[in-house]
mmCIF file of C-alpha atoms in Angstrom:
data_model
loop_
_atom_site.group_PDB
_atom_site.id
_atom_site.type_symbol
_atom_site.label_atom_id
_atom_site.label_comp_id
_atom_site.label_asym_id
_atom_site.label_seq_id
_atom_site.Cartn_x
_atom_site.Cartn_y
_atom_site.Cartn_z
ATOM 1 C CA ALA A 1 4.797 -10.405 8.045
ATOM 2 C CA GLN A 2 1.625 -9.906 6.094
ATOM 3 C CA LYS A 3 0.963 -12.199 3.177
ATOM 4 C CA ILE A 4 -1.762 -12.161 0.559
ATOM 5 C CA THR A 5 -2.433 -15.318 -1.437
ATOM 6 C CA GLN A 6 -4.371 -15.575 -4.660
ATOM 7 C CA THR A 7 -4.250 -19.203 -5.727
ATOM 8 C CA GLN A 8 -5.904 -18.802 -9.140
ATOM 9 C CA PRO A 9 -3.472 -17.447 -11.746
ATOM 10 C CA GLY A 10 -6.253 -17.513 -14.349
ATOM 11 C CA MET A 11 -10.009 -17.927 -14.405
ATOM 12 C CA PHE A 12 -12.570 -18.206 -17.170
ATOM 13 C CA VAL A 13 -16.251 -17.347 -16.894
ATOM 14 C CA GLN A 14 -19.103 -17.271 -19.352
ATOM 15 C CA GLU A 15 -20.690 -13.892 -19.979
ATOM 16 C CA LYS A 16 -23.656 -13.195 -17.647
ATOM 17 C CA GLU A 17 -22.535 -15.818 -15.128
ATOM 18 C CA ALA A 18 -21.111 -15.172 -11.664
ATOM 19 C CA VAL A 19 -17.488 -15.825 -10.739
ATOM 20 C CA THR A 20 -15.590 -15.983 -7.452
ATOM 21 C CA LEU A 21 -11.962 -14.942 -7.187
ATOM 22 C CA ASP A 22 -10.201 -16.332 -4.145
ATOM 23 C CA CYS A 23 -8.033 -14.443 -1.679
ATOM 24 C CA THR A 24 -6.596 -15.461 1.660
ATOM 25 C CA TYR A 25 -4.440 -13.343 3.893
ATOM 26 C CA ASP A 26 -2.265 -13.652 6.926
ATOM 27 C CA THR A 27 -1.831 -10.995 9.560
ATOM 28 C CA SER A 28 -1.490 -10.751 13.312
ATOM 29 C CA ASP A 29 -3.134 -7.330 13.356
ATOM 30 C CA GLN A 30 -6.703 -7.061 14.620
ATOM 31 C CA SER A 31 -7.466 -3.969 12.593
ATOM 32 C CA TYR A 32 -6.976 -4.117 8.860
ATOM 33 C CA GLY A 33 -8.611 -3.309 5.565
ATOM 34 C CA LEU A 34 -9.115 -5.596 2.605
ATOM 35 C CA PHE A 35 -9.338 -4.303 -0.948
ATOM 36 C CA TRP A 36 -9.845 -5.517 -4.473
ATOM 37 C CA TYR A 37 -8.428 -3.694 -7.482
ATOM 38 C CA LYS A 38 -8.969 -4.303 -11.179
ATOM 39 C CA GLN A 39 -6.203 -3.805 -13.722
ATOM 40 C CA PRO A 40 -7.377 -3.892 -17.351
ATOM 41 C CA SER A 41 -4.953 -4.320 -20.219
ATOM 42 C CA SER A 42 -4.503 -0.551 -20.360
ATOM 43 C CA GLY A 43 -2.630 -0.841 -17.053
ATOM 44 C CA GLU A 44 -4.404 1.444 -14.609
ATOM 45 C CA MET A 45 -5.363 0.203 -11.138
ATOM 46 C CA ILE A 46 -9.068 0.646 -10.455
ATOM 47 C CA PHE A 47 -10.429 0.374 -6.901
ATOM 48 C CA LEU A 48 -13.416 -1.962 -6.699
ATOM 49 C CA ILE A 49 -14.394 -2.686 -3.113
ATOM 50 C CA TYR A 50 -13.294 -2.345 0.517
ATOM 51 C CA GLN A 51 -13.965 -4.422 3.635
ATOM 52 C CA GLY A 52 -12.873 -3.442 7.141
ATOM 53 C CA SER A 53 -11.889 -6.149 9.569
ATOM 54 C CA TYR A 54 -14.524 -4.998 12.059
ATOM 55 C CA ASP A 55 -17.311 -4.749 9.503
ATOM 56 C CA GLU A 56 -19.947 -7.333 10.296
ATOM 57 C CA GLN A 57 -21.624 -7.261 6.923
ATOM 58 C CA ASN A 58 -20.022 -8.207 3.630
ATOM 59 C CA ALA A 59 -19.254 -5.234 1.428
ATOM 60 C CA THR A 60 -21.114 -4.782 -1.843
ATOM 61 C CA GLU A 61 -20.573 -2.332 -4.704
ATOM 62 C CA GLY A 62 -22.908 -2.864 -7.615
ATOM 63 C CA ARG A 63 -22.041 -6.201 -9.230
ATOM 64 C CA TYR A 64 -19.111 -6.698 -6.850
ATOM 65 C CA SER A 65 -19.407 -8.262 -3.429
ATOM 66 C CA LEU A 66 -16.767 -9.367 -0.986
ATOM 67 C CA ASN A 67 -17.297 -12.678 0.797
ATOM 68 C CA PHE A 68 -15.483 -11.975 4.073
ATOM 69 C CA GLN A 69 -14.794 -14.930 6.352
ATOM 70 C CA LYS A 70 -12.684 -13.542 9.152
ATOM 71 C CA ALA A 71 -11.978 -16.796 10.966
ATOM 72 C CA ARG A 72 -10.707 -18.329 7.750
ATOM 73 C CA LYS A 73 -8.853 -15.109 6.812
ATOM 74 C CA SER A 74 -10.573 -15.182 3.476
ATOM 75 C CA ALA A 75 -11.788 -12.268 1.344
ATOM 76 C CA ASN A 76 -13.133 -13.608 -1.918
ATOM 77 C CA LEU A 77 -14.453 -11.302 -4.622
ATOM 78 C CA VAL A 78 -17.717 -12.256 -6.277
ATOM 79 C CA ILE A 79 -18.588 -10.684 -9.610
ATOM 80 C CA SER A 80 -22.179 -11.239 -10.638
ATOM 81 C CA ALA A 81 -23.529 -11.129 -14.193
ATOM 82 C CA SER A 82 -20.058 -11.025 -15.793
ATOM 83 C CA GLN A 83 -19.520 -8.698 -18.718
ATOM 84 C CA LEU A 84 -16.871 -8.774 -21.435
ATOM 85 C CA GLY A 85 -15.403 -5.611 -19.948
ATOM 86 C CA ASP A 86 -14.689 -7.489 -16.718
ATOM 87 C CA SER A 87 -11.786 -9.280 -18.432
ATOM 88 C CA ALA A 88 -8.743 -8.027 -16.536
ATOM 89 C CA MET A 89 -6.251 -8.781 -13.773
ATOM 90 C CA TYR A 90 -7.746 -8.648 -10.294
ATOM 91 C CA PHE A 91 -5.638 -7.969 -7.237
ATOM 92 C CA CYS A 92 -6.517 -8.597 -3.633
ATOM 93 C CA ALA A 93 -4.776 -6.311 -1.157
ATOM 94 C CA MET A 94 -4.571 -5.793 2.572
ATOM 95 C CA ARG A 95 -3.681 -2.746 4.609
ATOM 96 C CA PRO A 96 -3.061 -3.753 8.207
ATOM 97 C CA ASN A 97 -3.344 -1.290 11.052
ATOM 98 C CA ASN A 98 -2.609 1.863 9.069
ATOM 99 C CA ASN A 99 0.478 0.400 7.485
ATOM 100 C CA ASP A 100 1.169 0.279 3.785
ATOM 101 C CA MET A 101 -0.941 -1.831 1.439
ATOM 102 C CA ARG A 102 0.358 -5.169 0.205
ATOM 103 C CA PHE A 103 -0.928 -7.024 -2.823
ATOM 104 C CA GLY A 104 -1.453 -10.596 -3.903
ATOM 105 C CA ALA A 105 -0.055 -11.944 -7.156
ATOM 106 C CA GLY A 106 -3.328 -11.398 -8.979
ATOM 107 C CA THR A 107 -5.837 -13.463 -10.950
ATOM 108 C CA ARG A 108 -6.375 -12.986 -14.670
ATOM 109 C CA LEU A 109 -10.083 -13.206 -15.434
ATOM 110 C CA THR A 110 -11.280 -13.863 -18.949
ATOM 111 C CA VAL A 111 -14.967 -13.488 -19.757
ATOM 112 C CA LYS A 112 -16.105 -15.607 -22.688
ATOM 113 C CA PRO A 113 -18.923 -14.418 -24.961
ATOM 114 C CA ASP B 1 -9.158 10.396 -14.452
ATOM 115 C CA SER B 2 -8.281 9.266 -10.921
ATOM 116 C CA GLY B 3 -6.887 12.630 -9.874
ATOM 117 C CA VAL B 4 -3.382 11.202 -9.398
ATOM 118 C CA THR B 5 -1.089 12.357 -12.198
ATOM 119 C CA GLN B 6 2.062 10.539 -13.180
ATOM 120 C CA THR B 7 4.579 11.682 -15.758
ATOM 121 C CA PRO B 8 5.956 10.534 -18.059
ATOM 122 C CA LYS B 9 3.680 7.699 -19.168
ATOM 123 C CA HIS B 10 6.473 5.919 -20.987
ATOM 124 C CA LEU B 11 10.229 6.117 -20.615
ATOM 125 C CA ILE B 12 12.924 4.257 -22.514
ATOM 126 C CA THR B 13 16.487 4.604 -21.328
ATOM 127 C CA ALA B 14 19.802 2.787 -21.396
ATOM 128 C CA THR B 15 21.468 0.769 -18.674
ATOM 129 C CA GLY B 16 23.504 2.845 -16.277
ATOM 130 C CA GLN B 17 21.368 5.934 -16.725
ATOM 131 C CA ARG B 18 19.299 7.860 -14.172
ATOM 132 C CA VAL B 19 15.636 8.819 -14.499
ATOM 133 C CA THR B 20 13.108 10.736 -12.441
ATOM 134 C CA LEU B 21 9.452 9.783 -12.247
ATOM 135 C CA ARG B 22 6.975 12.388 -11.088
ATOM 136 C CA CYS B 23 3.688 12.080 -9.242
ATOM 137 C CA SER B 24 1.070 14.647 -8.269
ATOM 138 C CA PRO B 25 -1.382 13.268 -5.702
ATOM 139 C CA ARG B 26 -5.105 13.964 -5.589
ATOM 140 C CA SER B 27 -5.903 17.389 -4.279
ATOM 141 C CA GLY B 28 -5.729 17.352 -0.495
ATOM 142 C CA ASP B 29 -4.103 13.921 -0.161
ATOM 143 C CA LEU B 30 -1.029 14.077 2.051
ATOM 144 C CA SER B 31 0.166 10.481 1.628
ATOM 145 C CA VAL B 32 2.010 9.281 -1.457
ATOM 146 C CA TYR B 33 3.017 5.691 -2.100
ATOM 147 C CA TRP B 34 5.280 4.264 -4.794
ATOM 148 C CA TYR B 35 4.912 0.743 -6.157
ATOM 149 C CA GLN B 36 6.836 -1.242 -8.730
ATOM 150 C CA GLN B 37 5.009 -3.789 -10.876
ATOM 151 C CA SER B 38 7.162 -6.249 -12.763
ATOM 152 C CA LEU B 39 6.189 -9.516 -14.404
ATOM 153 C CA ASP B 40 8.093 -11.739 -11.987
ATOM 154 C CA GLN B 41 7.646 -9.773 -8.746
ATOM 155 C CA GLY B 42 4.094 -8.526 -8.983
ATOM 156 C CA LEU B 43 3.198 -5.280 -7.188
ATOM 157 C CA GLN B 44 5.939 -4.372 -4.745
ATOM 158 C CA PHE B 45 5.684 -1.529 -2.253
ATOM 159 C CA LEU B 46 8.677 0.777 -2.478
ATOM 160 C CA ILE B 47 8.204 3.766 -0.218
ATOM 161 C CA GLN B 48 5.648 6.067 1.430
ATOM 162 C CA TYR B 49 5.729 9.781 2.141
ATOM 163 C CA TYR B 50 3.356 11.746 4.315
ATOM 164 C CA ASN B 51 3.319 15.529 4.135
ATOM 165 C CA GLY B 52 6.925 15.663 3.056
ATOM 166 C CA GLU B 53 8.342 13.069 5.407
ATOM 167 C CA GLU B 54 9.284 9.487 4.715
ATOM 168 C CA ARG B 55 6.916 7.187 6.605
ATOM 169 C CA ALA B 56 7.621 3.647 5.454
ATOM 170 C CA LYS B 57 10.054 1.760 3.291
ATOM 171 C CA GLY B 58 9.463 -1.456 1.469
ATOM 172 C CA ASN B 59 11.588 -3.305 -1.052
ATOM 173 C CA ILE B 60 13.332 -0.232 -2.367
ATOM 174 C CA LEU B 61 16.839 -0.634 -3.732
ATOM 175 C CA GLU B 62 19.641 1.657 -2.578
ATOM 176 C CA ARG B 63 19.922 2.884 -6.174
ATOM 177 C CA PHE B 64 16.405 4.263 -5.839
ATOM 178 C CA SER B 65 15.385 7.298 -3.823
ATOM 179 C CA ALA B 66 12.326 9.449 -3.477
ATOM 180 C CA GLN B 67 11.135 12.684 -1.968
ATOM 181 C CA GLN B 68 7.952 14.629 -1.447
ATOM 182 C CA PHE B 69 8.015 18.368 -1.942
ATOM 183 C CA PRO B 70 6.142 21.121 -0.053
ATOM 184 C CA ASP B 71 3.478 21.212 -2.768
ATOM 185 C CA LEU B 72 3.023 17.471 -2.038
ATOM 186 C CA HIS B 73 4.150 16.209 -5.413
ATOM 187 C CA SER B 74 6.637 13.382 -5.242
ATOM 188 C CA GLU B 75 9.538 12.211 -7.345
ATOM 189 C CA LEU B 76 11.083 8.763 -7.572
ATOM 190 C CA ASN B 77 14.693 8.755 -8.699
ATOM 191 C CA LEU B 78 16.134 5.593 -10.215
ATOM 192 C CA SER B 79 19.872 5.520 -10.871
ATOM 193 C CA SER B 80 22.448 3.123 -12.327
ATOM 194 C CA LEU B 81 19.574 1.479 -14.136
ATOM 195 C CA GLU B 82 19.673 -2.219 -14.941
ATOM 196 C CA LEU B 83 17.614 -4.278 -17.354
ATOM 197 C CA GLY B 84 15.738 -5.744 -14.399
ATOM 198 C CA ASP B 85 14.449 -2.311 -13.410
ATOM 199 C CA SER B 86 12.126 -2.376 -16.394
ATOM 200 C CA ALA B 87 8.655 -2.255 -14.897
ATOM 201 C CA LEU B 88 5.489 -0.282 -14.433
ATOM 202 C CA TYR B 89 5.915 2.216 -11.608
ATOM 203 C CA PHE B 90 2.777 3.362 -9.846
ATOM 204 C CA CYS B 91 2.183 6.256 -7.570
ATOM 205 C CA ALA B 92 -0.853 6.231 -5.291
ATOM 206 C CA SER B 93 -2.237 8.750 -2.867
ATOM 207 C CA ARG B 94 -4.517 8.551 0.142
ATOM 208 C CA GLY B 95 -6.509 11.103 2.047
ATOM 209 C CA THR B 96 -6.508 11.283 5.825
ATOM 210 C CA HIS B 97 -9.989 9.809 6.157
ATOM 211 C CA ASN B 98 -9.773 7.317 3.328
ATOM 212 C CA TYR B 99 -8.947 3.665 3.696
ATOM 213 C CA GLY B 100 -7.857 2.862 0.192
ATOM 214 C CA TYR B 101 -5.394 4.241 -2.268
ATOM 215 C CA THR B 102 -6.055 6.032 -5.526
ATOM 216 C CA PHE B 103 -3.571 5.055 -8.187
ATOM 217 C CA GLY B 104 -2.140 7.015 -11.034
ATOM 218 C CA SER B 105 -1.950 5.518 -14.499
ATOM 219 C CA GLY B 106 1.672 4.534 -14.005
ATOM 220 C CA THR B 107 4.986 5.129 -15.743
ATOM 221 C CA ARG B 108 6.205 2.292 -17.909
ATOM 222 C CA LEU B 109 9.994 2.210 -17.730
ATOM 223 C CA THR B 110 11.961 0.211 -20.260
ATOM 224 C CA VAL B 111 15.695 -0.144 -19.751
ATOM 225 C CA VAL B 112 17.565 -1.266 -22.859
#
């Protein structure tokens, strides 16, 4: 069974600093996708970034980058230059081999002014 | 606007009742997924439909059922509702050549 683990229930970061949100996963599939979603207090799920298991380079999308360490089964999200609007729940998710997507428990990020 | 439309946004109903949640996927997306987000269980996958056919089932209770219609919209039916069914229910859709899912804004169900 696939399992996604986010060990940080809550994180704090100072505005303009970088923060890393941890995610580890477990799967026996060779082909899978890794995703990060943001859920602000308004409730919607916003797609942030995607990494394929065969991608050799770490994915980047603006201020978001995914630190992919395949051997460690780790897919940490790095947010650079944090902004107050980054305060939200962040979910790591995995979609193995064209199956349905499963989510971690989430990390609540609070950006301090 | 993500392109995935869910109605209603909020729903309050009594225990024992039945409700129907509706989802219209993004134009052209054939796959529809339903998720339940509760405080103690996180985001749980319920069920997937692809072009009208059920493709995968997750932690969906027998009291819950879903279908996808020829116009590709989907409905999630929740019956014999219990207090513990109170949650945010998300619909997501995916295109054939996309990896990720696009989520709707969710339906917040409160069972009283």
